[in-house]
PDB file of C-alpha atoms in Angstrom:
ATOM      1  CA  GLU A   1     144.047  61.450 -16.100  1.00  0.00           C
ATOM      2  CA  THR A   2     144.226  57.746 -15.457  1.00  0.00           C
ATOM      3  CA  GLY A   3     144.736  55.558 -12.412  1.00  0.00           C
ATOM      4  CA  VAL A   4     145.277  57.199  -9.060  1.00  0.00           C
ATOM      5  CA  THR A   5     146.611  60.734  -8.782  1.00  0.00           C
ATOM      6  CA  GLN A   6     147.868  62.604  -5.739  1.00  0.00           C
ATOM      7  CA  THR A   7     148.594  66.264  -5.122  1.00  0.00           C
ATOM      8  CA  PRO A   8     150.839  67.815  -4.131  1.00  0.00           C
ATOM      9  CA  ARG A   9     153.766  65.537  -4.880  1.00  0.00           C
ATOM     10  CA  HIS A  10     155.965  67.333  -2.364  1.00  0.00           C
ATOM     11  CA  LEU A  11     154.989  69.347   0.701  1.00  0.00           C
ATOM     12  CA  VAL A  12     157.045  71.118   3.326  1.00  0.00           C
ATOM     13  CA  MET A  13     155.174  72.475   6.307  1.00  0.00           C
ATOM     14  CA  GLY A  14     155.810  73.844   9.749  1.00  0.00           C
ATOM     15  CA  MET A  15     154.382  72.249  12.861  1.00  0.00           C
ATOM     16  CA  THR A  16     151.726  74.945  13.219  1.00  0.00           C
ATOM     17  CA  ASN A  17     150.515  74.820   9.611  1.00  0.00           C
ATOM     18  CA  LYS A  18     147.338  73.278   8.284  1.00  0.00           C
ATOM     19  CA  LYS A  19     147.499  71.557   4.929  1.00  0.00           C
ATOM     20  CA  SER A  20     145.609  68.928   2.988  1.00  0.00           C
ATOM     21  CA  LEU A  21     146.658  66.056   0.758  1.00  0.00           C
ATOM     22  CA  LYS A  22     144.396  65.152  -2.128  1.00  0.00           C
ATOM     23  CA  CYS A  23     143.869  61.822  -3.847  1.00  0.00           C
ATOM     24  CA  GLU A  24     141.695  61.117  -6.860  1.00  0.00           C
ATOM     25  CA  GLN A  25     141.034  57.767  -8.500  1.00  0.00           C
ATOM     26  CA  HIS A  26     139.799  57.383 -12.062  1.00  0.00           C
ATOM     27  CA  LEU A  27     139.210  53.633 -11.886  1.00  0.00           C
ATOM     28  CA  GLY A  28     135.591  53.518 -10.768  1.00  0.00           C
ATOM     29  CA  HIS A  29     136.596  51.876  -7.494  1.00  0.00           C
ATOM     30  CA  ASN A  30     134.570  51.897  -4.302  1.00  0.00           C
ATOM     31  CA  ALA A  31     137.305  51.702  -1.677  1.00  0.00           C
ATOM     32  CA  MET A  32     140.148  54.110  -0.945  1.00  0.00           C
ATOM     33  CA  TYR A  33     143.069  53.936   1.450  1.00  0.00           C
ATOM     34  CA  TRP A  34     145.721  56.129   3.054  1.00  0.00           C
ATOM     35  CA  TYR A  35     149.130  54.616   3.843  1.00  0.00           C
ATOM     36  CA  LYS A  36     152.197  56.074   5.520  1.00  0.00           C
ATOM     37  CA  GLN A  37     155.683  55.026   4.456  1.00  0.00           C
ATOM     38  CA  SER A  38     158.459  56.138   6.802  1.00  0.00           C
ATOM     39  CA  ALA A  39     162.123  55.525   6.232  1.00  0.00           C
ATOM     40  CA  LYS A  40     163.143  52.028   7.216  1.00  0.00           C
ATOM     41  CA  LYS A  41     159.625  50.990   8.268  1.00  0.00           C
ATOM     42  CA  PRO A  42     157.093  48.872   6.429  1.00  0.00           C
ATOM     43  CA  LEU A  43     154.152  50.548   4.825  1.00  0.00           C
ATOM     44  CA  GLU A  44     151.488  51.312   7.444  1.00  0.00           C
ATOM     45  CA  LEU A  45     147.779  51.443   6.732  1.00  0.00           C
ATOM     46  CA  MET A  46     146.179  54.571   8.190  1.00  0.00           C
ATOM     47  CA  PHE A  47     142.565  54.743   6.996  1.00  0.00           C
ATOM     48  CA  VAL A  48     140.169  52.841   4.770  1.00  0.00           C
ATOM     49  CA  TYR A  49     137.012  54.215   3.177  1.00  0.00           C
ATOM     50  CA  SER A  50     134.403  52.048   1.519  1.00  0.00           C
ATOM     51  CA  LEU A  51     131.582  53.766  -0.360  1.00  0.00           C
ATOM     52  CA  GLU A  52     132.552  57.046   1.317  1.00  0.00           C
ATOM     53  CA  GLU A  53     132.249  55.557   4.803  1.00  0.00           C
ATOM     54  CA  ARG A  54     135.295  55.184   7.019  1.00  0.00           C
ATOM     55  CA  VAL A  55     135.665  51.514   7.854  1.00  0.00           C
ATOM     56  CA  GLU A  56     139.167  51.425   9.316  1.00  0.00           C
ATOM     57  CA  ASN A  57     141.153  53.774  11.492  1.00  0.00           C
ATOM     58  CA  ASN A  58     144.454  52.216  12.466  1.00  0.00           C
ATOM     59  CA  SER A  59     145.065  54.102  15.719  1.00  0.00           C
ATOM     60  CA  VAL A  60     146.093  57.196  13.826  1.00  0.00           C
ATOM     61  CA  PRO A  61     146.624  60.408  15.864  1.00  0.00           C
ATOM     62  CA  SER A  62     143.858  62.991  15.562  1.00  0.00           C
ATOM     63  CA  ARG A  63     146.223  65.468  13.909  1.00  0.00           C
ATOM     64  CA  PHE A  64     145.497  63.422  10.764  1.00  0.00           C
ATOM     65  CA  SER A  65     141.905  63.853   9.644  1.00  0.00           C
ATOM     66  CA  PRO A  66     140.633  62.021   6.545  1.00  0.00           C
ATOM     67  CA  GLU A  67     137.700  63.042   4.402  1.00  0.00           C
ATOM     68  CA  CYS A  68     135.991  61.169   1.577  1.00  0.00           C
ATOM     69  CA  PRO A  69     133.356  63.376  -0.060  1.00  0.00           C
ATOM     70  CA  ASN A  70     132.669  60.838  -2.824  1.00  0.00           C
ATOM     71  CA  SER A  71     134.026  57.530  -4.043  1.00  0.00           C
ATOM     72  CA  SER A  72     136.545  59.208  -6.358  1.00  0.00           C
ATOM     73  CA  HIS A  73     138.150  61.641  -3.934  1.00  0.00           C
ATOM     74  CA  LEU A  74     140.002  61.228  -0.684  1.00  0.00           C
ATOM     75  CA  PHE A  75     141.649  63.913   1.409  1.00  0.00           C
ATOM     76  CA  LEU A  76     144.001  63.842   4.352  1.00  0.00           C
ATOM     77  CA  HIS A  77     143.848  67.018   6.412  1.00  0.00           C
ATOM     78  CA  LEU A  78     146.956  67.756   8.427  1.00  0.00           C
ATOM     79  CA  HIS A  79     147.326  70.064  11.426  1.00  0.00           C
ATOM     80  CA  THR A  80     149.909  70.571  14.157  1.00  0.00           C
ATOM     81  CA  LEU A  81     152.103  67.779  12.823  1.00  0.00           C
ATOM     82  CA  GLN A  82     155.354  66.612  14.357  1.00  0.00           C
ATOM     83  CA  PRO A  83     158.710  66.132  12.629  1.00  0.00           C
ATOM     84  CA  GLU A  84     158.283  62.353  12.982  1.00  0.00           C
ATOM     85  CA  ASP A  85     155.262  62.622  10.697  1.00  0.00           C
ATOM     86  CA  SER A  86     157.612  63.320   7.802  1.00  0.00           C
ATOM     87  CA  ALA A  87     157.078  60.450   5.368  1.00  0.00           C
ATOM     88  CA  LEU A  88     155.719  59.425   1.992  1.00  0.00           C
ATOM     89  CA  TYR A  89     151.923  59.327   2.104  1.00  0.00           C
ATOM     90  CA  LEU A  90     150.407  56.968  -0.395  1.00  0.00           C
ATOM     91  CA  CYS A  91     146.818  56.749  -1.485  1.00  0.00           C
ATOM     92  CA  ALA A  92     145.362  53.591  -2.987  1.00  0.00           C
ATOM     93  CA  SER A  93     142.040  52.376  -4.304  1.00  0.00           C
ATOM     94  CA  SER A  94     140.451  49.011  -4.916  1.00  0.00           C
ATOM     95  CA  GLN A  95     137.277  47.740  -6.510  1.00  0.00           C
ATOM     96  CA  GLY A  96     135.711  46.864  -3.205  1.00  0.00           C
ATOM     97  CA  TYR A  97     136.235  46.283   0.455  1.00  0.00           C
ATOM     98  CA  SER A  98     134.818  43.110   1.901  1.00  0.00           C
ATOM     99  CA  ALA A  99     134.332  43.330   5.628  1.00  0.00           C
ATOM    100  CA  SER A 100     132.384  40.099   5.767  1.00  0.00           C
ATOM    101  CA  GLY A 101     134.842  37.836   4.017  1.00  0.00           C
ATOM    102  CA  ASP A 102     132.336  36.633   1.470  1.00  0.00           C
ATOM    103  CA  SER A 103     134.975  36.432  -1.216  1.00  0.00           C
ATOM    104  CA  LEU A 104     137.956  34.159  -1.579  1.00  0.00           C
ATOM    105  CA  ASP A 105     139.864  36.823  -3.419  1.00  0.00           C
ATOM    106  CA  THR A 106     141.495  39.959  -2.129  1.00  0.00           C
ATOM    107  CA  ASP A 107     140.934  42.996  -4.300  1.00  0.00           C
ATOM    108  CA  THR A 108     144.083  44.478  -5.780  1.00  0.00           C
ATOM    109  CA  GLN A 109     144.962  47.914  -4.510  1.00  0.00           C
ATOM    110  CA  TYR A 110     146.288  50.444  -6.993  1.00  0.00           C
ATOM    111  CA  PHE A 111     148.475  53.194  -5.638  1.00  0.00           C
ATOM    112  CA  GLY A 112     149.079  56.811  -6.493  1.00  0.00           C
ATOM    113  CA  PRO A 113     152.546  58.372  -6.776  1.00  0.00           C
ATOM    114  CA  GLY A 114     152.491  59.611  -3.192  1.00  0.00           C
ATOM    115  CA  THR A 115     153.061  62.910  -1.449  1.00  0.00           C
ATOM    116  CA  ARG A 116     156.449  63.326   0.155  1.00  0.00           C
ATOM    117  CA  LEU A 117     155.819  65.323   3.319  1.00  0.00           C
ATOM    118  CA  THR A 118     158.476  67.088   5.341  1.00  0.00           C
ATOM    119  CA  VAL A 119     157.526  68.628   8.683  1.00  0.00           C
ATOM    120  CA  LEU A 120     159.973  71.205   9.985  1.00  0.00           C
TER     121      LEU A 120
ATOM    122  CA  ALA B   1     147.929  38.611  12.930  1.00  0.00           C
ATOM    123  CA  GLN B   2     149.600  38.500   9.565  1.00  0.00           C
ATOM    124  CA  LYS B   3     153.309  38.905   9.027  1.00  0.00           C
ATOM    125  CA  ILE B   4     155.416  39.226   5.884  1.00  0.00           C
ATOM    126  CA  THR B   5     159.169  38.667   5.909  1.00  0.00           C
ATOM    127  CA  GLN B   6     161.558  39.653   3.159  1.00  0.00           C
ATOM    128  CA  THR B   7     165.021  38.548   4.201  1.00  0.00           C
ATOM    129  CA  GLN B   8     167.005  40.153   1.373  1.00  0.00           C
ATOM    130  CA  PRO B   9     167.475  43.879   2.027  1.00  0.00           C
ATOM    131  CA  GLY B  10     169.270  44.383  -1.275  1.00  0.00           C
ATOM    132  CA  MET B  11     170.686  42.537  -4.235  1.00  0.00           C
ATOM    133  CA  PHE B  12     172.483  43.062  -7.506  1.00  0.00           C
ATOM    134  CA  VAL B  13     171.504  41.294 -10.692  1.00  0.00           C
ATOM    135  CA  GLN B  14     173.124  41.306 -14.094  1.00  0.00           C
ATOM    136  CA  GLU B  15     171.044  42.657 -16.957  1.00  0.00           C
ATOM    137  CA  LYS B  16     169.197  39.901 -18.869  1.00  0.00           C
ATOM    138  CA  GLU B  17     169.547  37.431 -16.000  1.00  0.00           C
ATOM    139  CA  ALA B  18     166.744  36.148 -13.791  1.00  0.00           C
ATOM    140  CA  VAL B  19     166.409  37.100 -10.134  1.00  0.00           C
ATOM    141  CA  THR B  20     164.369  35.569  -7.320  1.00  0.00           C
ATOM    142  CA  LEU B  21     163.090  37.713  -4.462  1.00  0.00           C
ATOM    143  CA  ASP B  22     162.169  35.856  -1.309  1.00  0.00           C
ATOM    144  CA  CYS B  23     158.974  36.327   0.650  1.00  0.00           C
ATOM    145  CA  THR B  24     157.627  34.262   3.515  1.00  0.00           C
ATOM    146  CA  TYR B  25     154.403  34.906   5.324  1.00  0.00           C
ATOM    147  CA  ASP B  26     152.608  33.885   8.442  1.00  0.00           C
ATOM    148  CA  THR B  27     148.866  33.768   8.829  1.00  0.00           C
ATOM    149  CA  SER B  28     146.134  31.696  10.403  1.00  0.00           C
ATOM    150  CA  ASP B  29     143.617  32.701   7.754  1.00  0.00           C
ATOM    151  CA  GLN B  30     142.400  30.171   5.216  1.00  0.00           C
ATOM    152  CA  SER B  31     141.648  32.761   2.532  1.00  0.00           C
ATOM    153  CA  TYR B  32     144.229  35.361   1.658  1.00  0.00           C
ATOM    154  CA  GLY B  33     145.960  37.006  -1.245  1.00  0.00           C
ATOM    155  CA  LEU B  34     149.624  37.614  -1.915  1.00  0.00           C
ATOM    156  CA  PHE B  35     150.854  40.593  -3.890  1.00  0.00           C
ATOM    157  CA  TRP B  36     154.093  41.952  -5.223  1.00  0.00           C
ATOM    158  CA  TYR B  37     154.596  45.642  -5.794  1.00  0.00           C
ATOM    159  CA  LYS B  38     157.466  47.567  -7.363  1.00  0.00           C
ATOM    160  CA  GLN B  39     158.435  50.978  -6.033  1.00  0.00           C
ATOM    161  CA  PRO B  40     160.876  52.995  -8.186  1.00  0.00           C
ATOM    162  CA  SER B  41     162.668  55.981  -6.744  1.00  0.00           C
ATOM    163  CA  SER B  42     159.747  58.165  -7.847  1.00  0.00           C
ATOM    164  CA  GLY B  43     157.699  56.644  -5.028  1.00  0.00           C
ATOM    165  CA  GLU B  44     154.714  55.148  -6.801  1.00  0.00           C
ATOM    166  CA  MET B  45     153.803  51.621  -5.722  1.00  0.00           C
ATOM    167  CA  ILE B  46     153.211  49.641  -8.923  1.00  0.00           C
ATOM    168  CA  PHE B  47     151.183  46.431  -8.770  1.00  0.00           C
ATOM    169  CA  LEU B  48     153.001  43.516 -10.404  1.00  0.00           C
ATOM    170  CA  ILE B  49     151.307  40.228  -9.638  1.00  0.00           C
ATOM    171  CA  TYR B  50     148.698  38.546  -7.444  1.00  0.00           C
ATOM    172  CA  GLN B  51     148.298  35.010  -6.101  1.00  0.00           C
ATOM    173  CA  GLY B  52     145.178  33.843  -4.295  1.00  0.00           C
ATOM    174  CA  SER B  53     145.582  31.263  -1.569  1.00  0.00           C
ATOM    175  CA  TYR B  54     143.211  28.903  -3.365  1.00  0.00           C
ATOM    176  CA  ASP B  55     144.908  29.231  -6.742  1.00  0.00           C
ATOM    177  CA  GLU B  56     146.531  25.934  -7.642  1.00  0.00           C
ATOM    178  CA  GLN B  57     148.705  27.342 -10.395  1.00  0.00           C
ATOM    179  CA  ASN B  58     151.486  29.852  -9.916  1.00  0.00           C
ATOM    180  CA  ALA B  59     150.610  33.308 -11.167  1.00  0.00           C
ATOM    181  CA  THR B  60     152.485  34.769 -14.126  1.00  0.00           C
ATOM    182  CA  GLU B  61     152.422  38.260 -15.626  1.00  0.00           C
ATOM    183  CA  GLY B  62     154.837  38.798 -18.483  1.00  0.00           C
ATOM    184  CA  ARG B  63     158.355  38.605 -17.069  1.00  0.00           C
ATOM    185  CA  TYR B  64     157.050  38.191 -13.535  1.00  0.00           C
ATOM    186  CA  SER B  65     156.104  34.880 -11.984  1.00  0.00           C
ATOM    187  CA  LEU B  66     155.208  34.000  -8.438  1.00  0.00           C
ATOM    188  CA  ASN B  67     156.566  30.782  -6.981  1.00  0.00           C
ATOM    189  CA  PHE B  68     153.813  29.942  -4.506  1.00  0.00           C
ATOM    190  CA  GLN B  69     154.554  27.183  -2.008  1.00  0.00           C
ATOM    191  CA  LYS B  70     151.613  27.119   0.363  1.00  0.00           C
ATOM    192  CA  ALA B  71     152.940  24.463   2.733  1.00  0.00           C
ATOM    193  CA  ARG B  72     156.153  26.443   3.189  1.00  0.00           C
ATOM    194  CA  LYS B  73     154.229  29.731   3.328  1.00  0.00           C
ATOM    195  CA  SER B  74     156.436  31.289   0.722  1.00  0.00           C
ATOM    196  CA  ALA B  75     155.602  33.453  -2.274  1.00  0.00           C
ATOM    197  CA  ASN B  76     158.824  34.258  -4.077  1.00  0.00           C
ATOM    198  CA  LEU B  77     158.871  36.606  -7.056  1.00  0.00           C
ATOM    199  CA  VAL B  78     160.898  35.635 -10.095  1.00  0.00           C
ATOM    200  CA  ILE B  79     161.830  38.333 -12.588  1.00  0.00           C
ATOM    201  CA  SER B  80     163.147  36.888 -15.824  1.00  0.00           C
ATOM    202  CA  ALA B  81     165.424  38.675 -18.287  1.00  0.00           C
ATOM    203  CA  SER B  82     166.130  41.620 -15.968  1.00  0.00           C
ATOM    204  CA  GLN B  83     166.155  45.082 -17.476  1.00  0.00           C
ATOM    205  CA  LEU B  84     167.774  48.280 -16.203  1.00  0.00           C
ATOM    206  CA  GLY B  85     164.295  49.649 -15.529  1.00  0.00           C
ATOM    207  CA  ASP B  86     163.704  46.846 -13.036  1.00  0.00           C
ATOM    208  CA  SER B  87     165.964  48.617 -10.533  1.00  0.00           C
ATOM    209  CA  ALA B  88     163.634  49.491  -7.671  1.00  0.00           C
ATOM    210  CA  MET B  89     162.338  48.426  -4.267  1.00  0.00           C
ATOM    211  CA  TYR B  90     160.120  45.359  -4.351  1.00  0.00           C
ATOM    212  CA  PHE B  91     157.497  44.727  -1.696  1.00  0.00           C
ATOM    213  CA  CYS B  92     155.662  41.547  -0.884  1.00  0.00           C
ATOM    214  CA  ALA B  93     152.246  42.050   0.698  1.00  0.00           C
ATOM    215  CA  MET B  94     149.453  39.934   2.033  1.00  0.00           C
ATOM    216  CA  GLY B  95     145.781  40.743   2.212  1.00  0.00           C
ATOM    217  CA  LYS B  96     142.929  39.010   3.922  1.00  0.00           C
ATOM    218  CA  ALA B  97     139.917  38.211   1.792  1.00  0.00           C
ATOM    219  CA  ALA B  98     137.912  39.765   4.593  1.00  0.00           C
ATOM    220  CA  GLY B  99     138.752  43.387   5.047  1.00  0.00           C
ATOM    221  CA  ASN B 100     141.202  43.770   2.199  1.00  0.00           C
ATOM    222  CA  LYS B 101     143.840  45.205   4.512  1.00  0.00           C
ATOM    223  CA  LEU B 102     147.358  44.726   3.225  1.00  0.00           C
ATOM    224  CA  THR B 103     150.356  43.867   5.378  1.00  0.00           C
ATOM    225  CA  PHE B 104     153.654  44.721   3.725  1.00  0.00           C
ATOM    226  CA  GLY B 105     157.118  43.278   4.113  1.00  0.00           C
ATOM    227  CA  GLY B 106     160.183  45.427   4.572  1.00  0.00           C
ATOM    228  CA  GLY B 107     161.114  45.316   0.912  1.00  0.00           C
ATOM    229  CA  THR B 108     164.094  44.233  -1.193  1.00  0.00           C
ATOM    230  CA  ARG B 109     166.118  46.734  -3.182  1.00  0.00           C
ATOM    231  CA  VAL B 110     167.152  45.415  -6.588  1.00  0.00           C
ATOM    232  CA  LEU B 111     169.855  47.031  -8.672  1.00  0.00           C
ATOM    233  CA  VAL B 112     170.269  45.789 -12.214  1.00  0.00           C
ATOM    234  CA  LYS B 113     173.803  46.135 -13.574  1.00  0.00           C
ATOM    235  CA  PRO B 114     174.458  46.635 -17.285  1.00  0.00           C
TER     236      PRO B 114
END
């Protein structure tokens, strides 16, 4: 496997279900991200992990619970979702995450193929 | 706050011709990066090209080039010699050097006609 992989690619779940999305990066990166892409809305950043520590939580409802057990794996645990949570969920990784702004460059983020989630 | 604007929701381009996708941005940061991503119907966001705010030369990657005009705050993508496989959504994004958070534009859908 190369790059960033995500499983499952498609998921249909009821509002009372509990499911998890998985992301794995094979790039040796230290930062991982979850994004949500809804129809007709720009891509929204949800969470950022740097060296397995959560460094950003963009006011995401608690029914979304991320987990980063190591720098290669990122999970998004889902429970009691709403139909408006139906979207494409994209995972990304980058070499680093600079919170202090000590670099002039912005690390490129590489994305996985996404999980298309439908909540019934 | 950062903002990215892509004014072209969709466009057609003839195969083998060049196409320019517009992107303007707004930021008060001195250090930032500008990215273009391609998203085919399969959903994956594919990185195309990057331009740092301090780069004096326009970035180029194969058939992709970024027309960076800092004073105008624009970062247009030029795709030369369009191919049928270029049909996709194209997103312009901006990231701060501090924090690495990306702000995306609304995207432009490109359809290449044979």
